[in-house]
Coordinates of C-alpha atoms and ligand atoms in Angstrom, one line a residue:
M374 CA -101.6 9.5 8.0
S375 CA -100.2 12.4 10.1
A376 CA -101.8 11.5 13.4
R377 CA -100.3 12.1 16.6
V378 CA -100.6 9.0 19.0
G379 CA -99.5 9.0 22.5
V380 CA -97.7 6.0 23.7
G381 CA -97.2 5.0 27.3
G382 CA -98.4 2.5 30.0
I383 CA -97.9 0.9 33.2
F384 CA -97.1 -3.0 33.1
I385 CA -96.9 -5.2 36.0
E386 CA -98.5 -8.6 36.9
C387 CA -99.6 -8.6 40.6
N388 CA -100.4 -11.3 43.2
H389 CA -102.9 -10.7 46.2
F390 CA -101.5 -13.7 47.9
T391 CA -98.0 -12.7 48.4
A392 CA -96.7 -10.2 51.2
Q393 CA -94.0 -8.2 49.1
L394 CA -95.6 -5.2 47.6
A395 CA -94.0 -3.5 44.5
D396 CA -92.0 -0.7 45.4
R397 CA -90.3 2.1 43.3
A398 CA -87.0 0.0 43.1
A399 CA -88.9 -2.8 41.3
F400 CA -89.8 -0.5 38.5
E401 CA -86.3 1.3 38.5
R402 CA -84.7 -2.3 38.1
S403 CA -86.9 -2.9 35.1
E404 CA -88.1 0.1 32.9
W405 CA -88.9 3.6 33.8
L406 CA -89.1 5.5 30.5
A407 CA -90.2 8.8 29.1
G408 CA -89.2 11.1 26.2
E409 CA -86.2 10.0 24.1
A410 CA -85.5 6.8 26.1
L411 CA -89.2 5.8 25.4
L412 CA -89.0 6.5 21.6
A413 CA -85.7 4.4 21.5
K414 CA -87.4 1.2 22.4
D415 CA -87.4 -1.2 19.5
T416 CA -88.2 -4.4 21.5
G417 CA -91.4 -5.5 23.3
V418 CA -94.9 -4.1 22.8
I419 CA -93.7 -0.5 22.9
G420 CA -91.4 -1.4 20.2
G421 CA -94.0 -2.8 18.0
M422 CA -96.2 -0.1 18.6
L423 CA -93.6 2.6 17.5
S424 CA -92.6 0.7 14.5
V425 CA -96.0 0.4 13.0
L426 CA -96.7 4.0 13.9
R427 CA -93.7 5.3 12.1
D428 CA -94.1 3.0 9.2
L429 CA -97.5 4.5 8.5
G430 CA -96.5 8.1 8.9
C431 CA -97.9 8.7 12.4
E432 CA -96.1 10.7 15.0
P433 CA -95.7 8.6 18.2
V434 CA -95.7 10.9 21.3
P435 CA -93.9 9.6 24.3
L436 CA -95.9 9.6 27.3
F437 CA -94.4 7.5 30.2
Y438 CA -93.9 3.8 30.5
A439 CA -92.9 1.8 33.7
S440 CA -92.7 -2.1 34.0
A441 CA -91.6 -4.2 36.8
C442 CA -91.2 -7.9 37.4
P443 CA -94.3 -9.4 38.9
S444 CA -94.8 -9.1 42.4
G445 CA -97.5 -8.3 45.2
A446 CA -99.6 -5.2 44.7
V447 CA -98.0 -1.8 43.9
E448 CA -97.4 0.3 46.8
V449 CA -99.9 3.4 47.0
A450 CA -97.2 6.1 46.7
V451 CA -95.5 4.3 43.7
Y452 CA -98.8 3.9 41.8
D453 CA -99.9 7.5 42.4
E454 CA -96.3 8.5 41.2
L455 CA -96.4 6.4 38.1
K456 CA -100.2 7.3 37.3
N457 CA -99.6 11.1 37.9
E458 CA -96.4 11.1 35.7
L459 CA -98.4 9.5 32.8
L460 CA -101.1 11.8 33.2
R461 CA -98.8 15.0 33.5
R462 CA -97.0 13.9 30.4
L463 CA -100.5 13.6 28.6
S464 CA -101.4 16.9 29.5
D465 CA -98.2 18.3 28.3
A466 CA -98.4 16.3 25.0
G467 CA -100.6 18.9 23.2
K468 CA -103.3 17.8 20.9
L469 CA -103.4 13.9 20.5
D470 CA -105.5 11.9 17.9
G471 CA -105.0 8.7 19.9
V472 CA -103.7 7.1 22.9
L473 CA -101.9 3.5 22.9
L474 CA -101.4 1.9 26.1
C475 CA -99.1 -1.0 26.9
L476 CA -100.8 -2.8 29.8
H477 CA -100.6 -6.3 31.4
G478 CA -104.3 -6.4 32.7
A479 CA -103.5 -8.3 35.9
G480 CA -101.9 -5.3 37.5
A481 CA -103.2 -4.1 41.1
A482 CA -102.2 -1.1 43.2
V483 CA -103.0 -1.2 46.9
N484 CA -105.3 1.8 46.4
A485 CA -106.6 0.7 42.8
P486 CA -107.2 -3.1 42.7
D487 CA -108.2 -2.9 39.1
L488 CA -104.8 -0.9 38.2
E489 CA -105.6 -0.8 34.4
G490 CA -109.3 0.0 34.6
D491 CA -108.3 2.9 37.0
L492 CA -105.5 4.1 34.4
A493 CA -107.6 3.7 31.5
G494 CA -110.4 5.7 33.3
A495 CA -107.9 8.6 34.3
V496 CA -106.6 8.6 30.6
R497 CA -110.2 8.6 29.3
A498 CA -111.1 11.7 31.7
R499 CA -108.3 13.6 30.2
V500 CA -108.7 13.0 26.5
G501 CA -112.5 12.9 26.5
E502 CA -114.9 10.5 24.5
S503 CA -113.9 11.3 21.1
I504 CA -110.2 10.2 21.2
P505 CA -109.5 6.6 20.6
I506 CA -107.7 4.6 23.5
V507 CA -106.3 1.3 22.4
G508 CA -104.6 -1.1 25.0
T509 CA -102.5 -4.3 24.7
L510 CA -102.8 -7.0 27.4
D511 CA -101.1 -10.2 28.6
L512 CA -103.2 -13.1 27.8
H513 CA -103.2 -13.6 31.5
A514 CA -105.2 -10.4 32.0
H515 CA -108.1 -10.1 34.4
V516 CA -110.1 -8.1 32.0
T517 CA -112.7 -6.0 34.0
S518 CA -115.7 -4.2 33.1
K519 CA -113.9 -0.8 33.7
M520 CA -111.1 -1.6 31.4
L521 CA -113.6 -2.8 28.6
M522 CA -115.7 0.5 29.2
Q523 CA -112.9 3.1 29.3
T524 CA -110.9 1.8 26.3
D525 CA -112.0 1.3 22.4
A526 CA -110.0 -1.8 21.7
L527 CA -107.9 -4.3 23.7
L528 CA -105.7 -6.6 22.0
A529 CA -103.9 -9.5 24.1
W530 CA -100.8 -11.6 23.5
E531 CA -101.5 -14.9 21.8
T532 CA -98.4 -16.9 22.6
Y533 CA -97.6 -18.7 25.8
P534 CA -94.7 -18.8 26.5
H535 CA -94.9 -15.2 25.6
E536 CA -92.9 -14.6 22.5
D537 CA -95.2 -12.0 20.6
A538 CA -95.0 -8.9 22.7
F539 CA -93.6 -6.9 19.6
E540 CA -96.2 -8.3 17.2
T541 CA -99.1 -7.4 19.8
G542 CA -97.6 -4.0 20.0
E543 CA -97.8 -3.9 16.1
R544 CA -101.4 -5.2 16.2
G545 CA -102.4 -2.6 18.9
A546 CA -101.0 0.2 16.5
R547 CA -102.8 -1.1 13.5
G548 CA -106.0 -1.2 15.5
M549 CA -105.4 2.5 16.3
T550 CA -104.6 3.5 12.8
E551 CA -107.5 1.6 11.4
I552 CA -109.8 3.5 13.8
L553 CA -108.2 6.7 12.9
A554 CA -108.6 6.1 9.2
G555 CA -112.4 5.5 9.8
R556 CA -112.2 1.9 8.7
L557 CA -112.7 0.3 12.2
K558 CA -115.5 1.1 14.4
P559 CA -114.6 -1.1 17.3
V560 CA -117.0 -2.8 19.5
M561 CA -115.7 -5.4 22.2
A562 CA -117.3 -8.4 23.6
L563 CA -115.8 -10.2 26.5
A564 CA -117.4 -13.5 27.5
K565 CA -116.1 -15.0 30.8
V566 CA -116.5 -18.4 32.4
P567 CA -115.8 -19.0 36.1
V568 CA -112.5 -21.2 35.6
L569 CA -109.5 -20.3 37.8
V570 CA -106.6 -22.5 36.8
S571 CA -102.9 -22.0 36.9
A572 CA -101.0 -21.8 33.8
I573 CA -99.5 -25.4 33.8
H574 CA -101.6 -26.5 30.7
G575 CA -101.9 -23.1 29.3
Q576 CA -99.5 -23.4 26.4
T577 CA -100.6 -22.2 23.1
K578 CA -98.8 -24.4 20.9
P579 CA -100.8 -27.5 20.3
P580 CA -101.6 -30.0 21.6
G581 CA -103.4 -28.8 24.8
P582 CA -106.7 -27.5 26.1
F583 CA -105.9 -23.8 25.9
A584 CA -104.0 -24.3 22.5
D585 CA -107.3 -25.7 21.3
V586 CA -109.4 -22.6 22.1
M587 CA -106.6 -20.4 20.7
Q588 CA -106.5 -22.2 17.5
E589 CA -110.1 -21.9 16.9
A590 CA -109.9 -18.1 18.0
K591 CA -107.4 -17.5 15.4
R592 CA -109.2 -19.5 12.6
L593 CA -112.2 -17.1 13.1
E594 CA -110.1 -14.0 13.2
G595 CA -110.5 -11.8 10.2
E596 CA -113.9 -13.5 9.1
G597 CA -116.7 -11.1 8.4
A598 CA -116.5 -8.3 10.9
V599 CA -114.1 -9.8 13.3
F600 CA -111.0 -7.7 13.9
S601 CA -109.5 -9.6 16.6
V602 CA -110.2 -12.7 18.9
N603 CA -108.3 -13.1 22.2
P604 CA -108.6 -16.1 24.4
I605 CA -107.9 -15.1 28.0
L606 CA -106.4 -17.6 30.7
V607 CA -106.9 -15.2 33.5
H608 CA -103.9 -14.8 36.0
P609 CA -105.6 -16.5 38.9
Y610 CA -103.7 -15.0 41.6
L611 CA -105.7 -11.9 42.2
N612 CA -108.4 -11.9 45.1
M613 CA -111.0 -9.9 42.7
P614 CA -114.6 -10.3 41.9
D615 CA -115.6 -11.8 38.8
M616 CA -112.5 -13.6 37.9
G617 CA -112.5 -16.1 34.9
G618 CA -111.2 -17.2 32.0
G619 CA -112.7 -16.3 28.5
V620 CA -112.6 -14.7 25.3
L621 CA -112.3 -11.1 24.3
V622 CA -113.6 -10.1 20.5
V623 CA -113.1 -6.9 18.8
A624 CA -115.5 -6.4 15.9
N625 CA -116.1 -3.9 13.4
D626 CA -119.4 -2.2 14.0
D627 CA -121.1 -5.6 14.7
E628 CA -122.1 -5.9 18.4
S629 CA -124.2 -9.0 18.2
G630 CA -121.6 -10.8 15.9
A631 CA -118.8 -9.9 18.6
V632 CA -121.2 -11.4 21.6
S633 CA -122.1 -14.4 19.7
L634 CA -118.6 -15.3 18.7
A635 CA -117.3 -14.5 22.3
K636 CA -120.0 -16.7 23.9
R637 CA -119.2 -19.6 21.5
L638 CA -115.6 -19.7 22.2
A639 CA -116.0 -19.2 26.0
K640 CA -118.4 -22.3 25.9
R641 CA -115.5 -24.3 24.4
Y642 CA -113.2 -23.0 27.1
W643 CA -115.7 -24.0 29.7
E644 CA -115.6 -27.5 28.4
K645 CA -112.0 -27.6 28.6
R646 CA -111.7 -26.7 32.4
V647 CA -110.9 -30.3 33.6
E648 CA -108.2 -30.7 31.2
L649 CA -106.9 -27.3 32.3
Q650 CA -106.4 -28.6 35.8
P651 CA -102.8 -30.0 36.5
E652 CA -102.0 -33.2 38.5
T653 CA -99.5 -32.6 41.3
V654 CA -97.0 -34.5 43.6
S655 CA -95.4 -33.9 46.7
P656 CA -91.7 -32.9 46.5
A657 CA -90.5 -36.1 48.4
D658 CA -92.5 -38.3 46.1
A659 CA -91.3 -36.3 43.1
V660 CA -87.5 -36.7 44.3
R661 CA -88.0 -40.4 44.9
R662 CA -89.5 -41.0 41.5
G663 CA -87.0 -38.9 39.8
L664 CA -84.4 -41.0 41.4
Q665 CA -85.8 -44.0 39.5
A666 CA -85.8 -42.1 36.0
K667 CA -82.9 -42.7 34.0
G668 CA -80.2 -39.8 33.8
G669 CA -81.3 -36.1 34.2
P670 CA -82.1 -33.5 34.6
V671 CA -85.4 -34.3 36.2
L672 CA -87.4 -31.2 36.5
L673 CA -89.0 -30.3 40.0
V674 CA -91.4 -27.6 39.0
E675 CA -92.1 -25.5 42.1
T676 CA -94.7 -23.4 40.5
A677 CA -96.1 -22.3 43.7
D678 CA -93.1 -20.1 44.3
C679 CA -93.0 -18.4 40.9
C680 CA -91.4 -15.1 40.6
G681 CA -92.8 -14.6 37.2
G682 CA -96.3 -14.8 39.0
G683 CA -95.6 -12.6 41.9
A684 CA -94.2 -15.0 44.4
S685 CA -91.0 -13.9 46.3
G686 CA -89.0 -16.9 45.0
D687 CA -88.0 -17.7 48.6
S688 CA -89.4 -21.1 49.1
V689 CA -87.3 -23.9 50.4
H690 CA -89.8 -26.8 50.2
T691 CA -88.1 -28.5 47.3
L692 CA -84.8 -28.0 48.6
R693 CA -85.6 -29.4 51.9
A694 CA -86.9 -32.7 50.0
L695 CA -83.7 -32.8 48.0
L696 CA -81.4 -32.6 51.1
A697 CA -83.6 -35.2 52.7
E698 CA -83.9 -37.7 49.9
A699 CA -81.1 -37.3 47.5
P700 CA -78.4 -35.3 49.2
G701 CA -75.8 -36.9 47.0
Q702 CA -77.3 -35.9 43.7
A703 CA -76.2 -33.0 41.7
A704 CA -78.9 -30.2 41.7
I705 CA -79.6 -26.7 41.0
V706 CA -82.0 -24.9 43.1
P707 CA -82.9 -21.1 43.0
V708 CA -83.7 -19.2 46.2
V709 CA -84.3 -15.5 46.6
D710 CA -83.0 -14.4 50.1
P711 CA -80.9 -11.0 50.0
G712 CA -79.8 -11.6 53.6
A713 CA -78.4 -15.1 52.9
A714 CA -76.7 -13.6 49.6
Q715 CA -75.3 -10.9 51.6
V716 CA -73.7 -13.4 54.2
A717 CA -72.1 -15.4 51.3
H718 CA -70.6 -12.2 49.9
S719 CA -69.2 -11.0 53.1
A720 CA -67.7 -14.5 53.8
G721 CA -66.1 -14.9 50.3
L722 CA -65.4 -17.2 47.7
G723 CA -64.3 -20.8 49.0
Q724 CA -65.5 -20.2 52.5
A725 CA -67.8 -22.5 54.5
I726 CA -70.9 -20.9 55.8
R727 CA -74.0 -21.6 57.9
L728 CA -77.3 -20.2 56.6
R729 CA -80.8 -20.1 57.7
L730 CA -82.2 -20.1 54.3
G731 CA -85.7 -19.0 52.7
H732 CA -89.0 -17.9 53.7
Q733 CA -87.8 -14.5 54.9
L734 CA -89.5 -12.4 52.4
D735 CA -93.0 -14.0 52.6
P736 CA -92.8 -16.1 55.7
Q737 CA -96.5 -17.2 55.4
W738 CA -95.6 -20.2 53.2
G739 CA -93.0 -22.2 55.3
D740 CA -90.0 -22.1 57.5
P741 CA -86.4 -21.5 56.9
V742 CA -84.0 -24.4 56.5
E743 CA -80.6 -24.7 58.0
V744 CA -77.8 -25.5 55.7
E745 CA -74.0 -25.7 55.8
G746 CA -72.3 -25.2 52.5
V747 CA -69.4 -23.7 50.6
V748 CA -69.5 -20.5 48.7
T749 CA -68.6 -21.6 45.3
K750 CA -69.6 -18.5 43.0
L751 CA -70.2 -14.8 43.5
S752 CA -71.9 -12.4 41.3
D753 CA -73.7 -8.9 41.1
G754 CA -76.4 -10.8 39.3
A755 CA -76.8 -8.7 36.4
F756 CA -77.8 -10.4 33.1
V757 CA -79.5 -9.8 29.8
Y758 CA -82.8 -11.6 28.7
R759 CA -82.6 -13.5 25.3
G760 CA -86.0 -13.5 23.8
G761 CA -89.5 -13.5 25.2
I762 CA -91.2 -10.2 26.5
W763 CA -87.9 -8.7 27.8
D764 CA -85.7 -9.6 25.0
G765 CA -82.6 -7.6 25.2
R766 CA -83.7 -6.0 28.4
A767 CA -81.5 -6.1 31.4
G768 CA -82.2 -8.4 34.4
D769 CA -81.1 -7.8 37.9
M770 CA -80.8 -10.6 40.5
G771 CA -78.8 -8.2 43.0
P772 CA -75.9 -9.8 44.9
T773 CA -75.9 -13.4 44.1
A774 CA -74.0 -16.4 45.4
V775 CA -73.8 -20.2 44.6
V776 CA -73.7 -22.1 47.9
A777 CA -72.8 -25.8 47.5
V778 CA -74.0 -28.3 49.9
G779 CA -72.2 -31.3 48.5
P780 CA -73.4 -31.6 44.9
I781 CA -76.5 -29.6 45.7
Q782 CA -75.8 -25.9 44.0
I783 CA -78.2 -23.2 45.8
V784 CA -78.4 -20.1 43.8
I785 CA -79.1 -17.5 46.2
S786 CA -80.1 -14.1 44.9
G787 CA -81.0 -10.7 46.2
N788 CA -84.1 -10.0 43.8
A789 CA -86.7 -12.1 42.4
T790 CA -86.3 -12.2 38.5
Y791 CA -88.7 -13.7 35.7
D792 CA -87.6 -16.9 34.2
W793 CA -87.4 -17.0 30.3
M794 CA -84.7 -19.4 29.3
T795 CA -81.6 -20.1 31.7
E796 CA -80.1 -16.8 31.5
Q797 CA -79.6 -16.6 35.4
Y798 CA -77.9 -20.0 35.4
D799 CA -75.8 -19.1 32.4
L800 CA -74.4 -15.9 34.2
L801 CA -73.2 -18.4 36.8
D802 CA -71.8 -20.9 34.6
L803 CA -74.1 -23.5 35.9
S804 CA -74.8 -26.5 33.8
P805 CA -78.4 -28.0 34.2
A806 CA -77.6 -30.6 31.6
D807 CA -74.9 -32.2 34.2
C808 CA -77.3 -32.3 36.9
K809 CA -79.9 -35.0 38.2
F810 CA -82.3 -32.5 39.3
V811 CA -83.2 -28.9 38.4
V812 CA -85.7 -26.8 40.3
A813 CA -87.9 -24.7 38.2
K814 CA -90.0 -22.0 39.8
N815 CA -92.4 -21.5 36.9
P816 CA -95.5 -23.0 35.3
M817 CA -94.5 -23.0 31.7
N818 CA -91.0 -21.5 30.5
Y819 CA -89.2 -24.5 31.8
Q820 CA -90.7 -26.4 29.0
Q821 CA -88.7 -24.4 26.4
A822 CA -85.6 -23.8 28.8
Y823 CA -84.9 -27.5 29.1
A824 CA -86.5 -28.8 26.0
G825 CA -84.6 -31.8 24.6
M826 CA -82.7 -31.9 27.8
M827 CA -85.3 -33.0 30.6
K828 CA -85.7 -36.5 31.4
A829 CA -88.8 -36.3 33.5
V830 CA -91.1 -33.6 35.1
Y831 CA -92.9 -33.4 38.3
V832 CA -95.3 -30.5 39.1
L833 CA -95.4 -30.0 42.8
D834 CA -97.8 -29.3 45.3
T835 CA -95.9 -27.1 47.7
P836 CA -97.3 -23.9 49.7
G837 CA -96.9 -20.6 48.0
P838 CA -98.9 -17.8 46.3
T839 CA -98.8 -19.2 43.0
P840 CA -99.9 -22.9 43.2
A841 CA -100.7 -25.3 40.5
N842 CA -103.9 -26.0 42.2
T843 CA -105.8 -22.8 42.8
N844 CA -107.8 -24.6 45.6
A845 CA -104.8 -24.0 48.0
L846 CA -105.7 -20.2 47.8
P847 CA -108.1 -18.4 50.2
Y848 CA -110.3 -16.4 47.7
T849 CA -112.7 -14.2 49.5
A850 CA -113.9 -11.7 46.5
M851 CA -115.7 -14.2 44.1
S852 CA -119.4 -13.8 44.5
S853 CA -120.4 -17.1 42.9
G854 CA -119.0 -20.6 42.5
W855 CA -116.2 -21.5 40.2
F856 CA -114.1 -24.4 39.0
P857 CA -112.1 -25.9 40.6
A858 CA -113.4 -24.9 44.0
E859 CA -116.7 -26.5 43.2
P860 CA -116.0 -29.3 40.7
E861 CA -119.6 -29.8 40.0
H862 CA -120.6 -26.2 39.4
T863 CA -122.5 -25.6 36.1
I864 CA -123.3 -22.5 34.2
D865 CA -126.2 -21.8 31.7
E866 CA -124.5 -19.2 29.6
P867 CA -121.0 -17.5 29.7
E868 CA -121.3 -13.9 31.1
V869 CA -120.8 -11.3 28.5
L870 CA -119.8 -7.7 28.8
V871 CA -119.9 -5.4 25.9
S872 CA -117.7 -2.2 25.6
R873 CA -119.1 1.4 25.1
R874 CA -119.6 2.6 21.4
R875 CA -118.1 6.0 21.1
K876 CA -118.2 8.6 18.1
L877 CA -114.3 8.6 17.5
R878 CA -112.7 11.2 15.9
T879 CA -110.8 10.2 12.6
T880 CA -107.7 11.8 10.9
P881 CA -107.1 12.3 7.3
Ligands
LIG798 ZN1 -98.5 -14.0 31.0

């Protein structure tokens, strides 16, 4: 096949309940790629797309691709710049046979709350109705009607913890080449149920409620006209209408088959809603219970302050509980606080300092804590991810310090970073295995990072923009009831959206 396929996208997961917006620096710290630099990518979704296109003799045409660590919505000027850069390169690309977009699905710009729908619509307006547009999504996407209408096929990641970004890029590119070859006439059905739960029980390896839906989905994929089946556990931290989990089916020229399959699996999802809702404890209770556990580390999961879900990472709720309840126990606690990191760097190694720490970036969720400690480590905060969606990519905590308050080691960094394994702590030579307590600010990846090591786990109910229980958040955009806000809420049928059928051009 000699098709020319444009490759690009904007990838960010956004949070409407956090104060910090995504600025230009957030994208510059992560990925800002065009031309040869984009074509050189051999990891992640883009790497997977490029590898399949090349294997099948297609010409990948680099457009523009930018990603950033999850955060609040993207600033107006930054989104305009990213979008215009993509569209400009699309216009300059000459005749294309298709466009592949690497998207998250839960992106939001201040001026485009449905970032991916807006972007796909703009790309569609440029290329017209006969050129296929295929997008890839995180399984935590908020798939909107506009995204469905403006694209021809959407395929989502299938693992959580996320390990299949490359494979999803491959699937997206295969979908594109099947369309171009005339073998796939895609129609999408998206069935949604009003379930807004955190990702705590969202693992895809059985056992688990979401794993059960995923297993069933994968069993049915490939049967008959079914090209792809993707369960979606919506990122619940957007304040948007029509949020919900569900199932996205891409079928080959079989609309009613896609609709009935999506509906059937979405019903199964609905039946799992209570199992998806986590139990939580207060930080003080968790520390007291942890002290009763034999050995360590005991994981204190402060998921309400998850940088990987768009929080600032600056909460000190769990730190405060450790200082009060277990000041003599070895612990590691991460806090993002650029001002405090600067104070530690200015003071220098071995110096005693006094800090007013935390809740400076997003003050709505708590008050700073006063600590006196000793600067035991200083670093520029640069590390490299090992595996996951950003395998091999640089991570940037900014100026970082470890400040020890007795045996409690506080990791104070300048920038929020996504947690995959323990890259941030490895950089600083910190040893979680030797600690009684480790604070993990993510809902899922701690399970793999501390597998075989952790002695107990407590999911905490601290304030923050990414809480384990979504009832803590002030949603204002939902038009009807949802679980768990109304535990007794019932539905007759999942709501189903169907994509637009297009006469897509094929290539020999
Ligand atoms: Zn995700």
